[in-house]
Tab-separated table of C-alpha atoms in Angstrom:
chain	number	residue	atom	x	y	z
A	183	UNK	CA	19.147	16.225	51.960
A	184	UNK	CA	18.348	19.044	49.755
A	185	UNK	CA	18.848	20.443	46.245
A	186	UNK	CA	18.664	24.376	46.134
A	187	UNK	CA	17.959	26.223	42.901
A	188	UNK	CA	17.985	23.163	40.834
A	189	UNK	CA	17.852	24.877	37.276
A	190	UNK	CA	22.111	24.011	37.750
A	191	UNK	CA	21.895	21.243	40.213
A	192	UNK	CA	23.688	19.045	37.966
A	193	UNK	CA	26.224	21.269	37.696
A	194	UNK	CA	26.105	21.426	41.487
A	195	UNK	CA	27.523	18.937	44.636
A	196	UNK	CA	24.344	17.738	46.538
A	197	UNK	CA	24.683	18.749	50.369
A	198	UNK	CA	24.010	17.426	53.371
A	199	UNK	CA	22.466	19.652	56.190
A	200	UNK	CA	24.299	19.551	59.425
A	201	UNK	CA	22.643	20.757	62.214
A	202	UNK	CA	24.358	24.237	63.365
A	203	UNK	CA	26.975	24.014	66.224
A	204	UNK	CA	27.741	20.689	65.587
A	205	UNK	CA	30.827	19.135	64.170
A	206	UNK	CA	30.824	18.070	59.832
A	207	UNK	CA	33.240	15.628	60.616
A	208	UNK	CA	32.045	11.902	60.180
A	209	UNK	CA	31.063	9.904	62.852
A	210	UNK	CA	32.856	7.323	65.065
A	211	UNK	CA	32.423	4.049	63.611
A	212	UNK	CA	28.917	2.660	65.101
A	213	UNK	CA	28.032	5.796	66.414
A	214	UNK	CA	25.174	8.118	64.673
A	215	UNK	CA	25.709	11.982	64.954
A	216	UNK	CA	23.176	13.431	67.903
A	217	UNK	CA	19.922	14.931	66.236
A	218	UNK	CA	21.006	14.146	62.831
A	219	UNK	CA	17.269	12.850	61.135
A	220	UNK	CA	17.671	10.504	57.915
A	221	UNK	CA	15.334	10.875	55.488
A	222	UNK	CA	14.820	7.740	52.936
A	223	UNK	CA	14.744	9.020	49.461
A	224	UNK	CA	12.741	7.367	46.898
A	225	UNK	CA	12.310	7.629	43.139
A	226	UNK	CA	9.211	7.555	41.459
A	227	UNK	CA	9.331	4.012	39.542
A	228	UNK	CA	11.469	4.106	36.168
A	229	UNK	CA	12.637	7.602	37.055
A	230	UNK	CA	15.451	8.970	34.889
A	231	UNK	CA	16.929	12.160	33.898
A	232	UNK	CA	15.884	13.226	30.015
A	233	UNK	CA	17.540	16.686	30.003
A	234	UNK	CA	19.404	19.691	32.498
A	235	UNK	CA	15.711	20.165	34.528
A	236	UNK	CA	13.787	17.391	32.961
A	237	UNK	CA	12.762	14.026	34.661
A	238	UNK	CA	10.512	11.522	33.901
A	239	UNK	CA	8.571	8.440	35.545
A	240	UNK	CA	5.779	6.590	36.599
A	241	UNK	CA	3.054	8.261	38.609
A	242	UNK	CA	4.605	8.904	41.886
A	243	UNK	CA	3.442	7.919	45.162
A	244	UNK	CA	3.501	9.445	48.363
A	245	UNK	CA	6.690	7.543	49.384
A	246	UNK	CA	8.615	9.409	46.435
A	247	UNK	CA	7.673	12.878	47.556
A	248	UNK	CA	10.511	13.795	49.656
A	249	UNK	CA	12.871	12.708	47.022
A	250	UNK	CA	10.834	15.049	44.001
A	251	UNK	CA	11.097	18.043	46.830
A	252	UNK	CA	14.789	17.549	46.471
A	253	UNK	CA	14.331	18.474	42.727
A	254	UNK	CA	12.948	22.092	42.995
A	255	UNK	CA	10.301	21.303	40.461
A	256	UNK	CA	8.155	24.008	39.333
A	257	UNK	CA	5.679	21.771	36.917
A	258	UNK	CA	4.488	18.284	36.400
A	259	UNK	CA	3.268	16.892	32.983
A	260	UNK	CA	0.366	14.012	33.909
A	261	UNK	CA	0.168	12.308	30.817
A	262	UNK	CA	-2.594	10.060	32.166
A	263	UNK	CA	-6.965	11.224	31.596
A	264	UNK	CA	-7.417	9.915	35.202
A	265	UNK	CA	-8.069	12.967	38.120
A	266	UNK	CA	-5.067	13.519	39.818
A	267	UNK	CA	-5.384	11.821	43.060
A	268	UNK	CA	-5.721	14.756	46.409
A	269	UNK	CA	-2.520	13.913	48.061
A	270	UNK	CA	-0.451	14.067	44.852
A	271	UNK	CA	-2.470	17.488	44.600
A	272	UNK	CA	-1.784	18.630	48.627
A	273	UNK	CA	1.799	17.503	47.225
A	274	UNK	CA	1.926	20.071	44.574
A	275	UNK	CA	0.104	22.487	46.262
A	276	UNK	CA	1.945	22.926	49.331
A	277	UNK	CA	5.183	23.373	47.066
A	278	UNK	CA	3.953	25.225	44.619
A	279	UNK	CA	4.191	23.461	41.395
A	280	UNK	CA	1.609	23.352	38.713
A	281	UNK	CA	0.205	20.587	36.614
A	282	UNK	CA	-0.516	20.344	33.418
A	283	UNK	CA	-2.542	17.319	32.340
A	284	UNK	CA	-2.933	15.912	28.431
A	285	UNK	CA	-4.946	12.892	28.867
A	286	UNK	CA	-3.794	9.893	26.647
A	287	UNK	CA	-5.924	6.715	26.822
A	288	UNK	CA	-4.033	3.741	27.443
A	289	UNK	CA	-4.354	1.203	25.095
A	290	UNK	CA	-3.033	-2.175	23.782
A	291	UNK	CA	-2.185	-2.548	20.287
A	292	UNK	CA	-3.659	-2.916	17.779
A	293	UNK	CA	-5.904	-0.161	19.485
A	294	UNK	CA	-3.599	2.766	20.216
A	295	UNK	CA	-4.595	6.123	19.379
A	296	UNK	CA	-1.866	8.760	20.413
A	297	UNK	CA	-3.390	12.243	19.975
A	298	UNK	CA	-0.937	14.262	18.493
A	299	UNK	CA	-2.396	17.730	19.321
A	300	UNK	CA	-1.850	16.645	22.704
A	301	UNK	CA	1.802	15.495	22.350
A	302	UNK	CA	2.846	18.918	20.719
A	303	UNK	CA	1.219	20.643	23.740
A	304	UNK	CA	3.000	18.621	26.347
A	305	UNK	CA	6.110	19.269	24.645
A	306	UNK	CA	5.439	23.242	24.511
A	307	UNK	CA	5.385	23.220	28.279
A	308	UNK	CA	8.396	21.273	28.120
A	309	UNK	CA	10.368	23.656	25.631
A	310	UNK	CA	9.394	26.774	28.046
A	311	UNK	CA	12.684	27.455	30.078
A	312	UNK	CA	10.233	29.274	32.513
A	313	UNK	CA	8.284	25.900	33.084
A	314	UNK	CA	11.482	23.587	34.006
A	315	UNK	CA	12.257	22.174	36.407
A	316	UNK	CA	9.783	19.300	35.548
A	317	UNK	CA	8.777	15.496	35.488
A	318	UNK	CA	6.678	13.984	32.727
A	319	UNK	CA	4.832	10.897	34.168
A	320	UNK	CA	2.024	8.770	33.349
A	321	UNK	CA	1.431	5.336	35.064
A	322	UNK	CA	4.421	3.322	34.300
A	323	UNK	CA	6.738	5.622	32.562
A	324	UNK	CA	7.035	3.424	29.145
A	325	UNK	CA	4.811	4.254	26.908
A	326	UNK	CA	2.826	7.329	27.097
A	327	UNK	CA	5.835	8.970	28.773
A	328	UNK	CA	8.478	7.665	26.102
A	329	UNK	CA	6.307	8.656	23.177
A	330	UNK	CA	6.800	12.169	24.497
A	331	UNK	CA	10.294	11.800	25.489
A	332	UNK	CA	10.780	10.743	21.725
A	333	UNK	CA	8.932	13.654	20.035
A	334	UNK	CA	11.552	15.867	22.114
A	335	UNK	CA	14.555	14.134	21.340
A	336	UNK	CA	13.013	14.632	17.274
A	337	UNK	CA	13.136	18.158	18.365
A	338	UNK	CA	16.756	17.509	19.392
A	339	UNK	CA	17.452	16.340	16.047
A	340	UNK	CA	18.326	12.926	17.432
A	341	UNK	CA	18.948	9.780	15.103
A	342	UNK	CA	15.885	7.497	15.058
A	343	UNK	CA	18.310	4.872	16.308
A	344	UNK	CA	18.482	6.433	19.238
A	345	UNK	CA	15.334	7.572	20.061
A	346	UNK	CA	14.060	3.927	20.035
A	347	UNK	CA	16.922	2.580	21.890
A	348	UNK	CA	16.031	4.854	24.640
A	349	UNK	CA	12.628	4.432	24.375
A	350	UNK	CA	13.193	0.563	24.396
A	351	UNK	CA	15.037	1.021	27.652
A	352	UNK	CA	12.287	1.590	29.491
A	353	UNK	CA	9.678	-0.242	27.467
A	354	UNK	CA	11.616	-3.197	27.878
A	355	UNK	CA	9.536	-6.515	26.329
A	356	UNK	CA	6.039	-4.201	26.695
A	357	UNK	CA	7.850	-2.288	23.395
A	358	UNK	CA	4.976	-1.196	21.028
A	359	UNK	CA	5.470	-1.325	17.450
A	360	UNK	CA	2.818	1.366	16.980
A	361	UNK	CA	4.721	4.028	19.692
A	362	UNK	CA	8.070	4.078	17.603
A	363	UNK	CA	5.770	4.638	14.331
A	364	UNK	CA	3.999	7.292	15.746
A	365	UNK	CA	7.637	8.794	17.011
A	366	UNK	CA	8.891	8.414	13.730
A	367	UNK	CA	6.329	10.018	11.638
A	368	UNK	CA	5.602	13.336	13.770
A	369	UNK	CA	6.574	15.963	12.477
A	370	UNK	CA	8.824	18.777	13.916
A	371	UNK	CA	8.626	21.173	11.445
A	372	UNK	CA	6.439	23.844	14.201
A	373	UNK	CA	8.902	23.649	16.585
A	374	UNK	CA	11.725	25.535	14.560
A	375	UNK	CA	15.527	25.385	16.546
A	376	UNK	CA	15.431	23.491	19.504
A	377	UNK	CA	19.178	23.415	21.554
A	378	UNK	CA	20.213	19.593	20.935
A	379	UNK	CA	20.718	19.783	25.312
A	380	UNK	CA	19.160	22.182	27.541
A	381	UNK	CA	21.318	24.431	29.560
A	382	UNK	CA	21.886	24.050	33.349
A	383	UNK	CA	22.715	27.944	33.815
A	384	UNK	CA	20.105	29.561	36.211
A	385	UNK	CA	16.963	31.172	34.410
């Protein structure tokens, strides 16, 4: 299964490749098409669609790679100060997407320091049309992740309401008083008109 030219591929029907010659038409019941191969799909864990051409998650293993191929990335945010392990590299490499890593400590409260210079530079990348296609990850997907998912729905102009209802959707009982305080305090005033949804039009 593949997605081509994804900057609209929610605006398109995902195919199925049939191999040539051979007939579209759904197989007998019990019976598998001849030469057809199945490939399993797998999301990264907490994987979710923010915007038209931007994803986020945990870290992704090598079990989720044939389902991020399917995405037509062209960058990956690693929100994480940990080296980026060599398959995950061999991974980008080999299908040309480039990484862009702002290393936030993890933390428990009361000791969580979120660098903000690094939060506004993660979010330039993400604002950059010519950058998207992209996933934001960092271990889990909560926190790190959702604090930068938040600053970009600020950007948005979203109500604070729901900003932390999303981000509480995939904190779940880890929510962190600290995160939503840091969401709610930054300030967008650099970022000047941002389009409330990204569009799905080819760049």
């Amino acid at each position: 299964m593949k997605v081509d030219n994804f900057d609209g591929a929610m605006c398109q029907a995902t195919e199925a490749t049939v191999p040539a010659g051979r007939d579209s038409s759904p197989p007998a019941d019990g019976d598998e098409a001849e030469g057809t191969v199945h490939k399993l799909l797998v999301p990264p864990l907490n994987f979710a669609m923010v915007d038209f051409g931007v994803f986020r998650s945990g870290f992704p293993e090598t079990a989720n790679f044939a389902f991020l191929e399917t995405l037509g990335l062209r960058s990956v945010i690693y929100l994480c100060p940990e080296p980026y392990p060599e398959p995950n590299l061999e991974f980008l490499k080999s299908n040309g997407i480039r990484i862009f890593q702002f290393g936030i400590d993890s933390g428990k409260e009361p000791f969580v320091d979120i660098p903000e210079g690094k939060v506004r530079e993660a979010l330039k990348v993400i604002l950059d049309v010519n950058n998207r296609p992209l996933l934001i990850h960092c271990k889990r997907g909560k926190h790190r992740t959702g604090c930068v998912v938040g600053c970009l729905r600020k950007t948005q102009r979203w109500c604070l309401s729901s900003i932390f209802e999303e981000y509480q959707r995939f904190a779940a009982d880890k929510t962190r008083v600290s995160d939503q305080t840091f969401m709610e305090l930054f300030d967008i005033s650099g970022f000047g008109k941002v389009p409330t949804a990204f569009s799905c039009s080819k760049n």
